[in-house]
Tab-separated table of C-alpha atoms and ligand atoms in Angstrom:
chain	number	residue	atom	x	y	z
A	25	MET	CA	-44.544	-18.417	53.703
A	26	LYS	CA	-44.038	-14.722	54.365
A	27	LYS	CA	-40.681	-13.386	53.205
A	28	GLY	CA	-38.374	-12.313	56.054
A	29	LEU	CA	-37.351	-8.741	56.797
A	30	LEU	CA	-34.106	-7.221	55.600
A	31	ILE	CA	-32.429	-5.484	58.541
A	32	ILE	CA	-29.440	-3.193	58.024
A	33	ILE	CA	-27.226	-2.409	60.988
A	34	SER	CA	-24.490	0.181	60.464
A	35	GLY	CA	-22.258	2.196	62.707
A	36	PRO	CA	-18.631	3.254	62.760
A	37	SER	CA	-15.929	0.660	63.016
A	38	GLY	CA	-15.367	-0.184	66.694
A	39	VAL	CA	-18.822	0.891	67.875
A	40	GLY	CA	-19.593	-2.647	69.060
A	41	LYS	CA	-21.983	-4.001	66.400
A	42	GLY	CA	-20.720	-7.564	66.851
A	43	THR	CA	-20.903	-7.407	70.657
A	44	ILE	CA	-24.466	-6.109	70.580
A	45	ARG	CA	-25.469	-8.742	68.042
A	46	ASN	CA	-24.297	-11.513	70.377
A	47	TYR	CA	-26.909	-10.384	72.915
A	48	PHE	CA	-29.938	-10.782	70.646
A	49	MET	CA	-28.945	-13.093	67.797
A	50	ASP	CA	-30.006	-16.284	69.595
A	51	ASP	CA	-33.457	-15.016	70.560
A	52	ALA	CA	-35.552	-17.500	68.538
A	53	SER	CA	-38.601	-15.214	68.562
A	54	LEU	CA	-36.710	-12.765	66.316
A	55	LYS	CA	-36.184	-15.463	63.635
A	56	LEU	CA	-32.839	-13.953	62.695
A	57	ALA	CA	-30.161	-15.101	60.300
A	58	TYR	CA	-26.845	-13.302	59.952
A	59	SER	CA	-25.695	-12.485	56.433
A	60	ILE	CA	-22.064	-13.538	56.171
A	61	SER	CA	-20.205	-11.037	54.009
A	62	MET	CA	-17.361	-11.566	51.589
A	63	THR	CA	-14.221	-9.569	52.262
A	64	THR	CA	-10.687	-9.241	50.972
A	65	ARG	CA	-9.510	-8.162	54.460
A	66	ALA	CA	-7.204	-10.605	56.245
A	67	PRO	CA	-8.865	-12.504	59.103
A	68	ARG	CA	-8.285	-11.218	62.634
A	69	GLU	CA	-6.891	-13.653	65.151
A	70	ASN	CA	-10.244	-14.962	66.415
A	71	GLU	CA	-12.139	-14.839	63.110
A	72	VAL	CA	-13.341	-17.970	61.337
A	73	ASP	CA	-13.805	-18.288	57.570
A	74	GLY	CA	-17.454	-19.013	56.732
A	75	LYS	CA	-18.648	-17.777	60.132
A	76	ASP	CA	-17.432	-14.202	60.536
A	77	TYR	CA	-16.736	-13.579	56.853
A	78	PHE	CA	-16.012	-15.431	53.652
A	79	PHE	CA	-12.396	-14.364	53.222
A	80	THR	CA	-11.586	-14.092	49.533
A	81	THR	CA	-8.984	-12.734	47.166
A	82	LYS	CA	-9.352	-9.464	45.282
A	83	GLU	CA	-9.743	-11.446	42.043
A	84	GLN	CA	-12.562	-13.603	43.450
A	85	PHE	CA	-14.301	-10.499	44.777
A	86	GLU	CA	-14.057	-8.630	41.477
A	87	GLN	CA	-15.407	-11.702	39.702
A	88	ALA	CA	-18.420	-11.708	42.061
A	89	ILE	CA	-19.070	-8.027	41.235
A	90	LYS	CA	-18.869	-8.730	37.497
A	91	GLN	CA	-21.247	-11.658	37.784
A	92	ASP	CA	-23.785	-9.583	39.740
A	93	LYS	CA	-23.589	-11.901	42.706
A	94	LEU	CA	-23.612	-9.158	45.336
A	95	LEU	CA	-26.612	-7.329	46.777
A	96	GLU	CA	-24.205	-4.491	47.608
A	97	TRP	CA	-20.508	-3.933	48.020
A	98	ALA	CA	-18.078	-1.212	49.074
A	99	GLU	CA	-14.435	-0.489	49.518
A	100	PHE	CA	-13.536	0.245	53.132
A	101	VAL	CA	-10.027	1.270	54.249
A	102	GLY	CA	-8.345	-0.525	51.355
A	103	ASN	CA	-10.455	-3.692	51.252
A	104	TYR	CA	-13.616	-4.877	49.554
A	105	TYR	CA	-16.671	-5.951	51.552
A	106	GLY	CA	-19.907	-7.268	50.026
A	107	THR	CA	-23.142	-9.148	50.667
A	108	PRO	CA	-23.752	-12.348	48.641
A	109	LEU	CA	-27.211	-11.925	47.118
A	110	SER	CA	-28.320	-15.541	46.705
A	111	TYR	CA	-27.664	-16.370	50.370
A	112	VAL	CA	-29.759	-13.414	51.568
A	113	GLU	CA	-32.621	-14.276	49.224
A	114	LYS	CA	-32.585	-17.947	50.234
A	115	LEU	CA	-32.818	-17.049	53.931
A	116	ARG	CA	-35.560	-14.462	53.410
A	117	ASN	CA	-37.578	-16.920	51.345
A	118	GLU	CA	-37.327	-19.348	54.269
A	119	GLY	CA	-39.026	-16.654	56.385
A	120	LYS	CA	-35.864	-15.602	58.215
A	121	ASN	CA	-35.227	-11.963	59.093
A	122	VAL	CA	-31.810	-11.329	57.613
A	123	LEU	CA	-29.353	-9.081	59.392
A	124	LEU	CA	-26.801	-7.171	57.309
A	125	GLU	CA	-23.985	-5.601	59.305
A	126	ILE	CA	-22.618	-3.242	56.692
A	127	GLU	CA	-21.039	0.195	56.318
A	128	VAL	CA	-22.843	3.269	55.050
A	129	GLN	CA	-22.187	3.100	51.273
A	130	GLY	CA	-23.468	-0.455	51.132
A	131	ALA	CA	-26.484	0.524	53.228
A	132	THR	CA	-27.369	3.238	50.692
A	133	GLN	CA	-27.252	0.659	47.875
A	134	VAL	CA	-29.528	-1.717	49.813
A	135	ARG	CA	-32.035	1.038	50.629
A	136	THR	CA	-32.209	1.942	46.942
A	137	LYS	CA	-32.801	-1.664	45.884
A	138	CYS	CA	-35.059	-2.600	48.829
A	139	PRO	CA	-36.817	0.539	50.104
A	140	ASP	CA	-38.650	-1.422	52.791
A	141	ALA	CA	-35.418	-2.574	54.457
A	142	LEU	CA	-35.325	-1.694	58.151
A	143	SER	CA	-32.246	0.387	58.939
A	144	ILE	CA	-30.594	0.969	62.310
A	145	PHE	CA	-27.488	3.073	62.991
A	146	ILE	CA	-25.457	2.495	66.142
A	147	ILE	CA	-23.606	5.483	67.566
A	148	PRO	CA	-20.903	5.500	70.262
A	149	PRO	CA	-21.435	7.471	73.489
A	150	SER	CA	-18.633	9.799	72.278
A	151	MET	CA	-15.899	9.898	69.634
A	152	GLU	CA	-13.277	9.581	72.405
A	153	GLU	CA	-14.873	6.360	73.560
A	154	LEU	CA	-14.909	5.092	69.963
A	155	GLU	CA	-11.186	5.764	69.647
A	156	ASN	CA	-10.536	3.870	72.900
A	157	ARG	CA	-12.500	0.907	71.583
A	158	ILE	CA	-10.699	0.827	68.212
A	159	ARG	CA	-7.330	1.040	69.954
A	160	GLY	CA	-8.380	-1.540	72.543
A	161	ARG	CA	-8.787	-4.088	69.761
A	162	ARG	CA	-5.000	-3.924	69.182
A	163	SER	CA	-5.379	-5.773	65.904
A	164	GLU	CA	-4.301	-3.062	63.467
A	165	PRO	CA	-1.304	-0.811	62.845
A	166	GLU	CA	-1.546	2.885	63.743
A	167	GLU	CA	-2.003	3.909	60.093
A	168	ILE	CA	-5.118	1.759	59.763
A	169	VAL	CA	-6.436	2.945	63.143
A	170	GLN	CA	-6.124	6.536	61.889
A	171	GLN	CA	-7.927	5.665	58.652
A	172	ARG	CA	-10.735	3.937	60.566
A	173	LEU	CA	-11.119	6.979	62.849
A	174	ALA	CA	-11.267	9.378	59.890
A	175	LYS	CA	-13.811	7.095	58.215
A	176	ALA	CA	-15.882	6.986	61.434
A	177	ALA	CA	-16.240	10.771	61.482
A	178	GLY	CA	-17.618	10.662	57.906
A	179	GLU	CA	-19.912	7.736	58.677
A	180	MET	CA	-21.482	9.536	61.630
A	181	LYS	CA	-22.826	12.142	59.187
A	182	MET	CA	-24.921	9.459	57.469
A	183	VAL	CA	-26.978	8.767	60.587
A	184	LYS	CA	-29.852	10.873	59.208
A	185	ASP	CA	-30.472	8.319	56.440
A	186	TYR	CA	-31.384	5.588	58.939
A	187	LYS	CA	-34.806	4.904	60.370
A	188	TYR	CA	-33.539	4.282	63.913
A	189	VAL	CA	-30.505	5.396	65.925
A	190	VAL	CA	-29.329	3.426	68.949
A	191	CYS	CA	-26.513	4.528	71.276
A	192	ASN	CA	-24.140	1.822	72.471
A	193	ASP	CA	-23.431	3.053	75.963
A	194	ASP	CA	-24.483	-0.286	77.392
A	195	PRO	CA	-24.470	-3.220	74.903
A	196	GLN	CA	-27.275	-5.110	76.674
A	197	LEU	CA	-29.513	-2.045	76.579
A	198	ALA	CA	-28.648	-1.366	72.931
A	199	ALA	CA	-29.442	-5.006	72.104
A	200	ASP	CA	-32.790	-4.788	73.939
A	201	MET	CA	-33.702	-1.689	71.943
A	202	ILE	CA	-32.820	-3.369	68.653
A	203	SER	CA	-34.877	-6.442	69.614
A	204	LEU	CA	-37.854	-4.201	70.330
A	205	ILE	CA	-37.486	-2.441	66.975
A	206	ILE	CA	-37.341	-5.770	65.127
A	207	LYS	CA	-40.354	-7.161	67.022
A	208	ARG	CA	-42.334	-4.024	66.266
A	209	HIS	CA	-41.605	-4.422	62.554
A	210	MET	CA	-42.397	-8.145	62.575
A	211	LYS	CA	-45.802	-7.259	64.049
A	212	SER	CA	-46.549	-4.525	61.549
A	213	GLU	CA	-45.591	-6.868	58.712
A	214	LEU	CA	-48.169	-9.317	60.000
A	215	SER	CA	-51.063	-6.856	60.256
B	320	5GP	P1	-14.284	-4.801	59.753
B	320	5GP	O1	-13.042	-4.791	58.941
B	320	5GP	O2	-14.158	-3.970	61.006
B	320	5GP	O3	-14.799	-6.194	60.015
B	320	5GP	O4	-15.440	-4.110	58.884
B	320	5GP	C1	-15.256	-2.806	58.390
B	320	5GP	C2	-16.620	-2.226	58.026
B	320	5GP	O5	-17.168	-2.951	56.922
B	320	5GP	C3	-17.636	-2.336	59.158
B	320	5GP	O6	-18.344	-1.101	59.230
B	320	5GP	C4	-18.540	-3.451	58.716
B	320	5GP	O7	-19.859	-3.314	59.212
B	320	5GP	C5	-18.511	-3.248	57.215
B	320	5GP	N1	-18.928	-4.444	56.455
B	320	5GP	C6	-18.839	-5.741	56.803
B	320	5GP	N2	-19.365	-6.522	55.844
B	320	5GP	C7	-19.819	-5.702	54.874
B	320	5GP	C8	-20.493	-5.899	53.624
B	320	5GP	O8	-20.808	-6.993	53.206
B	320	5GP	N3	-20.778	-4.789	52.908
B	320	5GP	C9	-20.468	-3.532	53.327
B	320	5GP	N4	-20.822	-2.529	52.544
B	320	5GP	N5	-19.850	-3.302	54.492
B	320	5GP	C10	-19.518	-4.373	55.251
């Protein structure tokens, strides 16, 4: 069986990666599987352990780093986030195209290890709109909102390292564009 693609999706916090994903994730023709990350961040109100993230302690996370169990990892606004390697490999070996929704430092690590990974960066229509979206989430204190906004400005500079850039003005349209990109790459892998 042909190994599945590795697809990196990045974009500043609040840009709507999760919302866009909901539009295309269930399209069976894309053969997608979502890579569930480990994080030391506390769950948000609607988040489920083992579905949105594997929520872990700092000690467990540091142990995973030591044992080389992560494909990549990064610290983001005071918490660790990382991709469990064995899970990704298992899914790819089953022929699934694995989607990593990760920030820019992690994406750089993945590109170094897997140069043929497909990378897509999602940008907001404007930085003002991004701020509205982060604030609209109402899940974090002002200090963290400020840190996420500062981080977003830095992340936007990394857009040049990605193969594709998609603007999330309209989530359905952004999802359609990402589906097209994935289908195009599935085809070229076959030929
Ligand atoms: P949030 O706290 O908003 O869920 O995530 C913060 C940032 O961490 C987002 O940009 C998200 O895409 C990124 N992220 C989530 N999981 C991972 C991961 O496994 N590795 C890395 N490097 N970033 C991640």
